[in-house]
XYZ file of C-alpha atoms in Angstrom:
627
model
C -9.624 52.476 70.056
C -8.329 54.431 72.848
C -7.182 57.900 72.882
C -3.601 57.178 72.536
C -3.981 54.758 69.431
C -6.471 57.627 67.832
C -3.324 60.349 68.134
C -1.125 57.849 66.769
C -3.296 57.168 63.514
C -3.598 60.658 63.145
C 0.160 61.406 63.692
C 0.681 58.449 60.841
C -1.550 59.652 57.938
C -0.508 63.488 58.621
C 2.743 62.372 57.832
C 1.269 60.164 54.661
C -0.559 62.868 53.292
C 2.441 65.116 53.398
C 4.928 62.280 51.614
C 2.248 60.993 49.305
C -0.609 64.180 49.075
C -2.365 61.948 46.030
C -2.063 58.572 47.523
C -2.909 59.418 50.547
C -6.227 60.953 49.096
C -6.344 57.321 47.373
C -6.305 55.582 50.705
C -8.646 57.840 52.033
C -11.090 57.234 49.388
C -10.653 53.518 49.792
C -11.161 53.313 53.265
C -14.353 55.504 53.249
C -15.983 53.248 50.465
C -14.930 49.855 52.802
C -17.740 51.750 54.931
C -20.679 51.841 52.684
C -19.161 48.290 51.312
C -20.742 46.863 54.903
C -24.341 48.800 54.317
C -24.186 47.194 51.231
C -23.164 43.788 52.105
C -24.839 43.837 55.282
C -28.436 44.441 52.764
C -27.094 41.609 50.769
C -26.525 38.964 53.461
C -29.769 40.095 55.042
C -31.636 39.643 51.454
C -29.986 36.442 51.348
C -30.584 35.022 54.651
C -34.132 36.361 54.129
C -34.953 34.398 50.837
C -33.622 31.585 52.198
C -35.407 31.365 54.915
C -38.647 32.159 53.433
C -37.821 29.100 50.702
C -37.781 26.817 53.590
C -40.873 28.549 55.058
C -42.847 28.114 51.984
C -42.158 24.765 51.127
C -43.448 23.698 54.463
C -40.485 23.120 56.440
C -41.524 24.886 59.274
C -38.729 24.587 62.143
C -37.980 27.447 64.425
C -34.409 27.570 63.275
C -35.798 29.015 59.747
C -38.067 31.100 62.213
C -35.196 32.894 63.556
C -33.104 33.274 60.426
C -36.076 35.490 59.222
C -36.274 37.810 61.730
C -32.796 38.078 62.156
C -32.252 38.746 58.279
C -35.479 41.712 58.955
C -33.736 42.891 61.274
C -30.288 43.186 60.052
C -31.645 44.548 57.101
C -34.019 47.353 58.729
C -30.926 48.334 61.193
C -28.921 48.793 57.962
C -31.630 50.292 55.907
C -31.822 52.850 58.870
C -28.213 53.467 58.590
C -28.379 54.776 55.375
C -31.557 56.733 55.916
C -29.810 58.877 58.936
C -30.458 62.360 58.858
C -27.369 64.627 59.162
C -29.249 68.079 59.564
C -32.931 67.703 59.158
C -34.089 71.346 60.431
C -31.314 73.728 60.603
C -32.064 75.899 63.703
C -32.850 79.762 62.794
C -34.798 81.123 59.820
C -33.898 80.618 55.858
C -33.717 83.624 54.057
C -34.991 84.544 50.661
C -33.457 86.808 47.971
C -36.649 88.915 48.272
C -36.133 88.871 52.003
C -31.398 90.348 51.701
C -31.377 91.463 48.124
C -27.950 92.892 49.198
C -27.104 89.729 51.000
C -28.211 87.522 48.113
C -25.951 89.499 45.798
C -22.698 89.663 47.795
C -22.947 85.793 48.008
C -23.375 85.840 44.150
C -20.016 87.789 43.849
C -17.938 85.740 46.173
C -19.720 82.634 44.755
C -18.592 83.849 41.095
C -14.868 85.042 42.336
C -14.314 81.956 43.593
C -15.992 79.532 41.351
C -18.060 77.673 43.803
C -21.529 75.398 43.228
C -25.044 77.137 43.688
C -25.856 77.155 47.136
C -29.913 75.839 47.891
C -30.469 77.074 51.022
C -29.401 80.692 53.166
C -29.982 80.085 56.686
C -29.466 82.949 59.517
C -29.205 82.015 62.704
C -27.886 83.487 66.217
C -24.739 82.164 66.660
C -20.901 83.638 66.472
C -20.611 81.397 63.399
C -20.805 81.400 59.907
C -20.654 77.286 58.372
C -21.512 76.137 55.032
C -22.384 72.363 54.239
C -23.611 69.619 52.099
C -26.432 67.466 53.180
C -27.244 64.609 50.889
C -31.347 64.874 50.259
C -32.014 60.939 51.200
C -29.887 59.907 54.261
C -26.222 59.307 52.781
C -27.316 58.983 49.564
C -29.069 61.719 47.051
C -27.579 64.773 45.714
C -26.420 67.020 48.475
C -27.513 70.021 49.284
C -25.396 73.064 49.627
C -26.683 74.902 53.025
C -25.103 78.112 54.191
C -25.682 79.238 57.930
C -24.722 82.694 59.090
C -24.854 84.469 62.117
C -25.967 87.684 63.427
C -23.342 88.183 66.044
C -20.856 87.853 63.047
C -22.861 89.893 60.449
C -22.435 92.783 63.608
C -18.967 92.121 64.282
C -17.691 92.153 60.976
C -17.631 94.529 58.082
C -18.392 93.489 54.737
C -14.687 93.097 52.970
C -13.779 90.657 56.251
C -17.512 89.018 56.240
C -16.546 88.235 52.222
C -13.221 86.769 53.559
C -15.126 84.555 55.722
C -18.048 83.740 53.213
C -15.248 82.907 50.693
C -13.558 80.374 53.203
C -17.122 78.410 53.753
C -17.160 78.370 49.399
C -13.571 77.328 49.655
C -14.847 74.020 51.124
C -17.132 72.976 47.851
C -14.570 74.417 45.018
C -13.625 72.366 42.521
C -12.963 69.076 42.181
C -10.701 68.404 45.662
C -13.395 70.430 46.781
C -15.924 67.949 45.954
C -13.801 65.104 47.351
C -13.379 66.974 50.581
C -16.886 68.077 50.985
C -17.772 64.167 50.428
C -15.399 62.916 53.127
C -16.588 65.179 55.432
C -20.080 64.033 54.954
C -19.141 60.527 55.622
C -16.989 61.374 58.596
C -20.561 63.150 59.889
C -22.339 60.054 58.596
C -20.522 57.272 60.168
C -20.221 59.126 63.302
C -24.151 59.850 63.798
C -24.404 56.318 62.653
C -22.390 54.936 65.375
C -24.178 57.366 67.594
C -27.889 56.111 66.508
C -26.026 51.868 66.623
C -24.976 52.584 70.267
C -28.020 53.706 71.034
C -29.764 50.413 69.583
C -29.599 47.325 72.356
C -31.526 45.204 69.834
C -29.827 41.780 68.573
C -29.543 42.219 65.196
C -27.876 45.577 65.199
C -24.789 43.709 67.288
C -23.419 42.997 64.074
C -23.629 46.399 62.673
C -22.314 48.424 65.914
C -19.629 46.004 66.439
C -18.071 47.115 63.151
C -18.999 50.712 63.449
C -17.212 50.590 66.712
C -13.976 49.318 65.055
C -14.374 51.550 61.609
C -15.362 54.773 62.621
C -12.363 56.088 65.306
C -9.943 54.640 62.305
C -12.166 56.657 59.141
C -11.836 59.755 61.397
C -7.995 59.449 62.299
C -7.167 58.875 58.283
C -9.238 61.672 57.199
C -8.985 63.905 59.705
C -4.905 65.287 57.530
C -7.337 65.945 54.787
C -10.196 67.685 56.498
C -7.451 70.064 58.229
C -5.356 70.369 54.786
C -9.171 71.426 53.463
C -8.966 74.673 56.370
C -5.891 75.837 54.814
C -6.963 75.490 51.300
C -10.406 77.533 52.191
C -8.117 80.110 53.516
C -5.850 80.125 50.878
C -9.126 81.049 48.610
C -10.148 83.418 51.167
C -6.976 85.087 50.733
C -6.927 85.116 46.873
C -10.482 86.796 46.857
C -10.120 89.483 49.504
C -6.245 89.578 50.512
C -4.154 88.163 52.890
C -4.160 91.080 54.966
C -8.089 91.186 55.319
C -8.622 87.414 55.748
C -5.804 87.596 58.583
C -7.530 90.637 60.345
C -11.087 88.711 59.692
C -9.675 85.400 61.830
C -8.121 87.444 64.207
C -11.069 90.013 64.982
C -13.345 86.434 65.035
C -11.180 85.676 67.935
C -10.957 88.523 70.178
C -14.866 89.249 69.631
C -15.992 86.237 70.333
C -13.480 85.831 73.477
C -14.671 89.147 74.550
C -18.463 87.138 74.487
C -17.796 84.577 76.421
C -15.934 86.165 79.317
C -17.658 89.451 79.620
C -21.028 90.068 77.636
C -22.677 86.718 78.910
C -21.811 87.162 82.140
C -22.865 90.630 82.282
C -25.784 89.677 80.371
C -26.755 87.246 82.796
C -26.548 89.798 85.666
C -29.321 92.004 84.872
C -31.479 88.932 85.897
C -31.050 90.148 89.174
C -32.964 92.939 89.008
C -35.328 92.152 85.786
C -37.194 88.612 86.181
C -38.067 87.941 82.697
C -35.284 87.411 80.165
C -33.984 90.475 78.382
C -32.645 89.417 74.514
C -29.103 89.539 74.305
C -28.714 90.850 70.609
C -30.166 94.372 71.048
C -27.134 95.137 72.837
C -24.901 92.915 70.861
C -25.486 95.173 67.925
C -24.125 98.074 69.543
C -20.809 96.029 71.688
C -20.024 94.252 68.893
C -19.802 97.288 66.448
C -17.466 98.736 69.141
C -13.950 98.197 69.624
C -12.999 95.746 72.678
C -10.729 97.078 75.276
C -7.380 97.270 74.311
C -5.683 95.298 77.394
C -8.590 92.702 77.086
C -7.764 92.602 72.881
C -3.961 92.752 73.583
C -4.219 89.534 76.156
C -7.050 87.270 74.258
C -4.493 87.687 71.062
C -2.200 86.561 73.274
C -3.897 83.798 74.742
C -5.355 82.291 71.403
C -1.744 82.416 69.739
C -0.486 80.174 72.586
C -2.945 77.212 72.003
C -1.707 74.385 70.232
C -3.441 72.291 67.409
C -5.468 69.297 68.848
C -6.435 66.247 67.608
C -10.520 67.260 68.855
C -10.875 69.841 66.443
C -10.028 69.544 62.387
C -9.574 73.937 62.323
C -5.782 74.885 62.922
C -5.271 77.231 65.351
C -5.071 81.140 64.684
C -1.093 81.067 64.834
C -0.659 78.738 62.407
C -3.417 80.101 60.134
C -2.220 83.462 60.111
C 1.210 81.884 59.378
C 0.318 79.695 56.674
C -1.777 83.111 55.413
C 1.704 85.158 56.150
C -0.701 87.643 57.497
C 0.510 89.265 60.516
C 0.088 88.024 64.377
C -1.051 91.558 65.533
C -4.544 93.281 66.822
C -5.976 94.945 63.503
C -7.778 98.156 62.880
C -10.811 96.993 64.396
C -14.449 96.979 61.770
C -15.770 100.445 61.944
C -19.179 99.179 60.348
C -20.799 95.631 60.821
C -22.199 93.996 57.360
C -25.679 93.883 58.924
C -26.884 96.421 56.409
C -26.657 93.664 54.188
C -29.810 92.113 55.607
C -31.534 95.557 54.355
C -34.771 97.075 56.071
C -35.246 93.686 57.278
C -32.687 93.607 59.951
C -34.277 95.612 62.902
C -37.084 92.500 62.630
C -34.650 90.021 62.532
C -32.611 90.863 65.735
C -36.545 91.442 67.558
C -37.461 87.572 66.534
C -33.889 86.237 67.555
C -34.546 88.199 70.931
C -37.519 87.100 70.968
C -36.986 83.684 70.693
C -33.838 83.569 72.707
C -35.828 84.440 75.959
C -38.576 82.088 74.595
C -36.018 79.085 74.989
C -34.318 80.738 78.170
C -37.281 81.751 80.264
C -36.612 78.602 82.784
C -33.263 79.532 82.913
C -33.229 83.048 83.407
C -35.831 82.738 86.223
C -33.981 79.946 88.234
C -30.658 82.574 88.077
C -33.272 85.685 89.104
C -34.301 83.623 92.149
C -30.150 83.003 92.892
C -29.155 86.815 92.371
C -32.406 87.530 94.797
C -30.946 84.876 97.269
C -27.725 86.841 96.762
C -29.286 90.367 97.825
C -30.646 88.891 100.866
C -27.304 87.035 101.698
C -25.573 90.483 101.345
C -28.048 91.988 103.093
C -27.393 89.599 106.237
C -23.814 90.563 105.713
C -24.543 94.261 106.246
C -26.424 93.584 109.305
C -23.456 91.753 111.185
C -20.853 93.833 109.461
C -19.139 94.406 112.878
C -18.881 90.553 112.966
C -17.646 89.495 109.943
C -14.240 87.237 109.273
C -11.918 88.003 106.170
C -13.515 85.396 104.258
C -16.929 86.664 104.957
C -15.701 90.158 104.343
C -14.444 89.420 100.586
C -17.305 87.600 99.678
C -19.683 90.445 100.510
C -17.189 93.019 98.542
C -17.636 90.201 95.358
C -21.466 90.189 96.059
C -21.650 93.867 95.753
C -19.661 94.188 93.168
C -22.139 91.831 91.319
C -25.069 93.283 92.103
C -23.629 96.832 91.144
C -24.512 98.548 94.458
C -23.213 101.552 95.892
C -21.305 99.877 98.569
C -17.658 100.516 98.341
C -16.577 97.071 97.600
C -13.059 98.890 97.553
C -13.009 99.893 100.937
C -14.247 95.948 102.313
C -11.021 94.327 100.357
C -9.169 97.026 102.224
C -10.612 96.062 105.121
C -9.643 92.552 105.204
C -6.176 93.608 104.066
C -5.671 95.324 107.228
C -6.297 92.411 109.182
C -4.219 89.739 106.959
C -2.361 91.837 104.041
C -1.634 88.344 102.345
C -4.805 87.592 101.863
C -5.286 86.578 97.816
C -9.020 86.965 97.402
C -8.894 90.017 98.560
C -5.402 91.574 96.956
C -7.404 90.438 93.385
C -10.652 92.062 94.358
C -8.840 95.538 95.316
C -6.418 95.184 91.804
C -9.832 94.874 90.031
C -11.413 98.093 91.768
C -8.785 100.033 91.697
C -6.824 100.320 88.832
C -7.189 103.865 88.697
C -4.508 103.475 91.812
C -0.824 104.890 91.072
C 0.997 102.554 89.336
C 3.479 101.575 92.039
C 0.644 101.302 94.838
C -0.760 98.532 92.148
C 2.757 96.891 91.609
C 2.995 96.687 95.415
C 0.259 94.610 95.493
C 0.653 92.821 92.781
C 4.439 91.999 94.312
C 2.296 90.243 97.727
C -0.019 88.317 95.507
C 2.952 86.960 94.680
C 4.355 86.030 97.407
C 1.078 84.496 98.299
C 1.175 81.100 96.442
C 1.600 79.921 92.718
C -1.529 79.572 92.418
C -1.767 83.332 91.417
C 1.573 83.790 89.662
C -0.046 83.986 86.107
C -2.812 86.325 87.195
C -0.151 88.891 89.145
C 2.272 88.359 86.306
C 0.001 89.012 83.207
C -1.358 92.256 85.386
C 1.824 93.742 85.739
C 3.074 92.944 82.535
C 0.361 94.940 81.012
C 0.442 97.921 82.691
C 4.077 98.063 82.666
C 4.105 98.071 78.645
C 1.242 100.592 78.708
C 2.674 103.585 81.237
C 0.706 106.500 81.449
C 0.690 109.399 79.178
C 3.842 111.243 80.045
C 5.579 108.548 82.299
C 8.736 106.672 81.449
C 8.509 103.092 81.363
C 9.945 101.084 83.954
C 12.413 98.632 82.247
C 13.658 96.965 85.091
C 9.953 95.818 86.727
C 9.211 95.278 83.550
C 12.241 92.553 82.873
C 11.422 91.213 85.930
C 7.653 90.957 85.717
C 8.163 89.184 82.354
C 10.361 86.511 83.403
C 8.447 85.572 86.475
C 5.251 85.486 83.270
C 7.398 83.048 81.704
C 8.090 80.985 84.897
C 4.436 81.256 85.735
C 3.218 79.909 81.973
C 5.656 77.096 82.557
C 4.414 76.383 85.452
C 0.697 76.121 83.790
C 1.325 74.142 81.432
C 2.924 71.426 83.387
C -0.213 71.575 85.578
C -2.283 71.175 82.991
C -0.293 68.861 81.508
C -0.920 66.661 84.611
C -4.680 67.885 85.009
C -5.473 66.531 81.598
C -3.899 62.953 81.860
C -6.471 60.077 82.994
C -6.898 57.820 84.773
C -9.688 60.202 86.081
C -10.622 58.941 89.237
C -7.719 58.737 90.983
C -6.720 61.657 93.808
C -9.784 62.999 93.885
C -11.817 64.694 96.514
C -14.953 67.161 97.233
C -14.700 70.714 95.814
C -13.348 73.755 98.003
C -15.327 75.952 96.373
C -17.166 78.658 98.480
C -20.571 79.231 97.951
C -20.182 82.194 95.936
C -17.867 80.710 93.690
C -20.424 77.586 93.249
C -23.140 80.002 92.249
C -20.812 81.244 89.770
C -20.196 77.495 87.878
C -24.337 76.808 88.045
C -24.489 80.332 86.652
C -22.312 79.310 83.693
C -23.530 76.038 83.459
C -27.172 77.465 83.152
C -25.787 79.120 79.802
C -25.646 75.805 78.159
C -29.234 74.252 77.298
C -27.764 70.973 76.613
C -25.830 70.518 79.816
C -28.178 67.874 82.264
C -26.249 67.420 84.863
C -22.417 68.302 85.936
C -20.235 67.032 88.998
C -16.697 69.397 89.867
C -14.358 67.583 92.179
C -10.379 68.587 93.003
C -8.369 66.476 91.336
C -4.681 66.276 93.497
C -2.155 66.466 91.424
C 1.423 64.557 92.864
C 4.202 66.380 91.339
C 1.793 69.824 91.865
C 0.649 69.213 95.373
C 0.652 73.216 96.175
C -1.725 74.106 93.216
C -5.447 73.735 93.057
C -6.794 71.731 90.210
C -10.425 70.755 89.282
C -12.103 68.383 87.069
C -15.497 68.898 85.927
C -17.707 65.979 84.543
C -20.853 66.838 82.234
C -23.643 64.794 81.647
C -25.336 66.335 78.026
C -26.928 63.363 76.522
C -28.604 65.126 73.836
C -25.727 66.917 72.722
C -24.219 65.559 69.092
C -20.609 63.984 70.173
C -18.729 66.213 67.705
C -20.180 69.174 69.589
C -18.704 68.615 73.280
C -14.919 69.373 72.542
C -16.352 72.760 71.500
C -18.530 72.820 74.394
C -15.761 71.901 76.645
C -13.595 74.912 75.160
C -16.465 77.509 76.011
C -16.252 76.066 79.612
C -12.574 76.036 79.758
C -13.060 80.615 79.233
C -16.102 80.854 80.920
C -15.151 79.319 84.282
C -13.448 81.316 86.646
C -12.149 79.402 89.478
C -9.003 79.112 92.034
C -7.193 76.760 89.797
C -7.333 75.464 86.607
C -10.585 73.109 85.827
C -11.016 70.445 83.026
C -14.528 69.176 81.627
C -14.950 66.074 80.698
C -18.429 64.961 78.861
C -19.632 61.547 79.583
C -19.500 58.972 76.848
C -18.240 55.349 75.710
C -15.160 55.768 77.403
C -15.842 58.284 80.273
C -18.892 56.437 81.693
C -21.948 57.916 83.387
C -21.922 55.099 86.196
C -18.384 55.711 87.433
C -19.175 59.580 87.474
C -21.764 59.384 89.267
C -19.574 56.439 91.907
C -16.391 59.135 92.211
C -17.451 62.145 92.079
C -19.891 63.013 95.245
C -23.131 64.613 93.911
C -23.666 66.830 91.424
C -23.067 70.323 91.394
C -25.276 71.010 88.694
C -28.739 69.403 88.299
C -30.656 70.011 84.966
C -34.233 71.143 84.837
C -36.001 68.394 85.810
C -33.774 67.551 88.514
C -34.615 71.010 89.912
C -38.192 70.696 90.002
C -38.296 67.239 91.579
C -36.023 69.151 93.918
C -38.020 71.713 94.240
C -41.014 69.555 94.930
């Protein structure tokens, strides 16, 4: 099934479920049982084939024929056997906690679990991630009696207080209330289970598994496109019980603090994390300092523009979770920045929680130490490049200028980086790299010194309309103490926003529709901006390998546009659209960039045919290189 046929399933049972809630549940349930029908019958036939050809065997018949029916009935049998016996989450990654270990923990899950009428849960799990999940894993395989696992994260026990850490605790029990609850819980399962089972079946080249992948390949993209109205109808309803527990209000300010915090991770803690490799070689833990950042409230432009950002995105078929606009609306909780947590719930964890952050840390630059040490060896390749730089300064082009303002900005010297970008301006006062570099440094500058720039980064090109117009927009609403707001560069500044978002989205509009190899050609990335994408890349342990190309777009031909393919072959498939999304806010480049991950569809060998070396080469690749 391609892409196109997937939306349109989707589109088809969304509007089932809402014209028939109960018999679209019906059809559901039907079409998820047709699934373990096949196991089942698949066993039989093989049992069948088997005793039949063992009958033949034994009675002294012996003909190849009957030869090959029994191995082909063993091995349609083990392949299907397997099947059942797939594991969906065999070691959680973190530590599970005892109630001896978060007495205080242990008993705030017993009050939300008693408020809102939810099953035991058999395992606590904490864990380092932004996240909080809760989930059933079936003991045997896909069969057994599940078990109900809870994950939480420190990053969210820091960001959050306890009243919005309830909300979100309540929203993971909201998945497993109740009987719909059950039923909801079980079709996720088997929307995991079929998918990791047509993961393992692709995986298998063997004979008798043909028959078994060749179905999988048909059933699973159709089970996922009829469930996938009732695993997002299950979001709502966890919020909805989220909402009855703590309030609407709290559960709204919970999912919109979630957002902002963790935006406000991925564009500025890891990157600033990641710079103190220049001068420290061995990894420093990140959550030591999380503790502290996340306990503190973000920047208010930063706050006021990820708010903005998340309540433009738009519901996609990759990901089951609505989007924060239509949460909060479906919540009637309000679209706004709340009062921000003045206390993180990591209390809860008790005396304990000091240790806890140490062994995350401690691990973290256990599993980084590779990583961190191939970026200290850039940022020291980067202090000799600047160095060169300062040596020749007489000689230097406008290019070469900016890029050694950037580099000192990065490696926080005392150079004036200021004074460089005003350099180059002096020779060519159009030029865009370095009207964004002085905007950044200097927005301590009068206001109308700032607009004035702002006004000829405008005139320099579309492809830094959004940037300009999202700059002046939010100083203009936020004047200075004792200064009247300027209503008519602010009309104007917001309609060219509007213009420029239009814009945008029509480019990415065209960015994101395949074929994907057609109009493309080598980056025109400089080198500083290619240290930044192996930089980010680095961040993510299961990326291998990665290839960025321009992608030319015809109806867009004076905007820059980039694709960026990712090889992670030991990265679960339901993980990359998430993967992709980090990517999407991480990467900072002259245009907009899309990742694509390599599968079925997007294969490896025409990557590697289009897209002119990678950019990116995992670890191994870097020490044969190195060799």
């Amino acid at each position: 099934m391609d892409h196109a046929d997937f939306v349109h399933h989707v589109r088809v049972n969304e509007y089932l479920s809402a014209e028939d809630p109960r018999g679209y549940r019906r059809r559901v349930a039907l079409f998820a049982a047709l699934g373990y029908a096949w196991i089942a019958g698949s066993l039989a036939a093989a049992a069948m084939a088997g005793l039949w050809a063992l009958r033949h065997l034994g009675s002294g018949h012996v003909r190849m024929a009957w030869i090959f029916l029994l191995l082909g009935a063993i091995g349609l049998g083990w392949t299907s056997l397997r099947a059942l016996w797939v594991r969906l989450d065999a070691q959680p990654d973190g530590h599970r906690l005892t109630p001896e270990q978060a007495p205080a923990l242990f008993k705030l899950l017993s009050q939300v679990r008693r408020k809102v009428k939810g099953p035991r849960l058999d395992e606590v799990w904490l864990d380092d991630r932004f996240n909080a999940s809760i989930s059933q894993v079936p003991r045997w395989g896909l069969v057994g009696a599940p078990v109900n696992r809870l994950r939480i994260g420190l990053p969210m026990m820091m960001a959050l207080d306890v009243p919005r850490l309830s909300a979100v605790l309540a929203h993971e029990y909201g998945h497993l209330r109740g009987n719909h609850g059950r039923f909801a819980a079980w079709i996720y399962r088997t929307r995991l289970s079929w998918t990791r089972m047509n993961e393992h079946l692709a995986e298998d080249d063997g004979a008798a598994a043909w028959l078994n992948r060749r179905f999988m390949a048909w059933y699973v993209p159709r089970f996922l496109a009829r469930s996938f109205a009732l695993a997002r109808q299950d979001e709502y309803e966890a919020d909805r019980i989220s909402a009855r527990l703590v309030g609407a209000e709290t559960a709204g300010a919970a999912l919109v603090e979630i957002e902002v915090k963790s935006s406000w991770m991925d564009e500025h803690f890891w990157r600033q994390h990641w710079q103190s490799a220049t001068d420290q070689p061995l990894p420093q833990g990140p959550l030591k300092a999380l503790r502290h950042l996340l306990a503190t409230p973000p920047d208010d432009a930063f706050a006021h523009e990820a708010l903005r950002k998340a309540l433009r995105q738009l519901s996609h078929v990759d990901d089951t979770h609505p989007v924060l606009k239509e949460r909060l609306a479906a919540l009637s909780a309000p679209a706004r920045l709340p009062t921000w947590s003045r206390k993180g719930a990591l209390g809860l964890l008790g005396a304990q929680a000091d240790a806890w952050v140490q062994r995350f840390d401690q691990a973290w630059c256990r599993d980084r130490a590779s990583t961190w040490k191939a970026h200290h060896q850039r940022q020291q390749s980067l202090k000799a490049r600047v160095q060169g730089w300062r040596e020749r300064a007489d000689s230097l082009g406008s290019d070469e200028l900016t890029m050694w303002a950037a580099c000192e900005r990065r490696l926080h010297s005392e150079v004036d980086a200021g004074a460089l970008y005003a350099q180059v301006l002096s020779r060519n006062p159009a030029h865009a790299g370095a009207l964004r570099g002085l905007l950044s440094v200097r927005e301590d500058a009068p206001l109308a010194e700032r607009l004035g720039w702002l006004e000829r980064l405008w005139q320099t090109g579309a492809d830094h309309h959004s940037w300009a117009a999202r700059r002046a927009v939010a100083w203009l609403e936020r004047p200075a103490p004792g200064t009247a707001m300027d209503d008519a560069s602010l009309k104007l500044w917001r309609q060219r926003l509007k213009e420029a978002q239009a814009q945008d989205d029509a480019v990415w509009d065209a960015l994101c529709t395949p074929p994907w190899f057609q109009h493309l050609s080598r980056h025109d990335l400089n080198e500083l901006e290619v240290d930044d994408v192996r930089t980010a890349l680095g961040w993510h342990s299961p990326i291998a390998r990665a290839w960025l190309v321009t992608r030319r777009l015809p109806d867009h031909s004076q905007r820059r546009a980039y694709l960026l393919f990712i090889d992670c072959p030991q990265l679960p498939e339901a993980q990359r659209p998430g993967l992709c999304r980090q990517l999407i806010q991480q990467l900072d480049l002259p245009g907009p960039v899309l990742p694509l991950c390599a599968d079925d569809e997007l294969k490896l060998a025409d990557i590697e045919r289009h897209s002119f070396g990678p950019l990116y080469p995992g670890p191994s690749e870097q020490a044969a290189l190195q060799r």
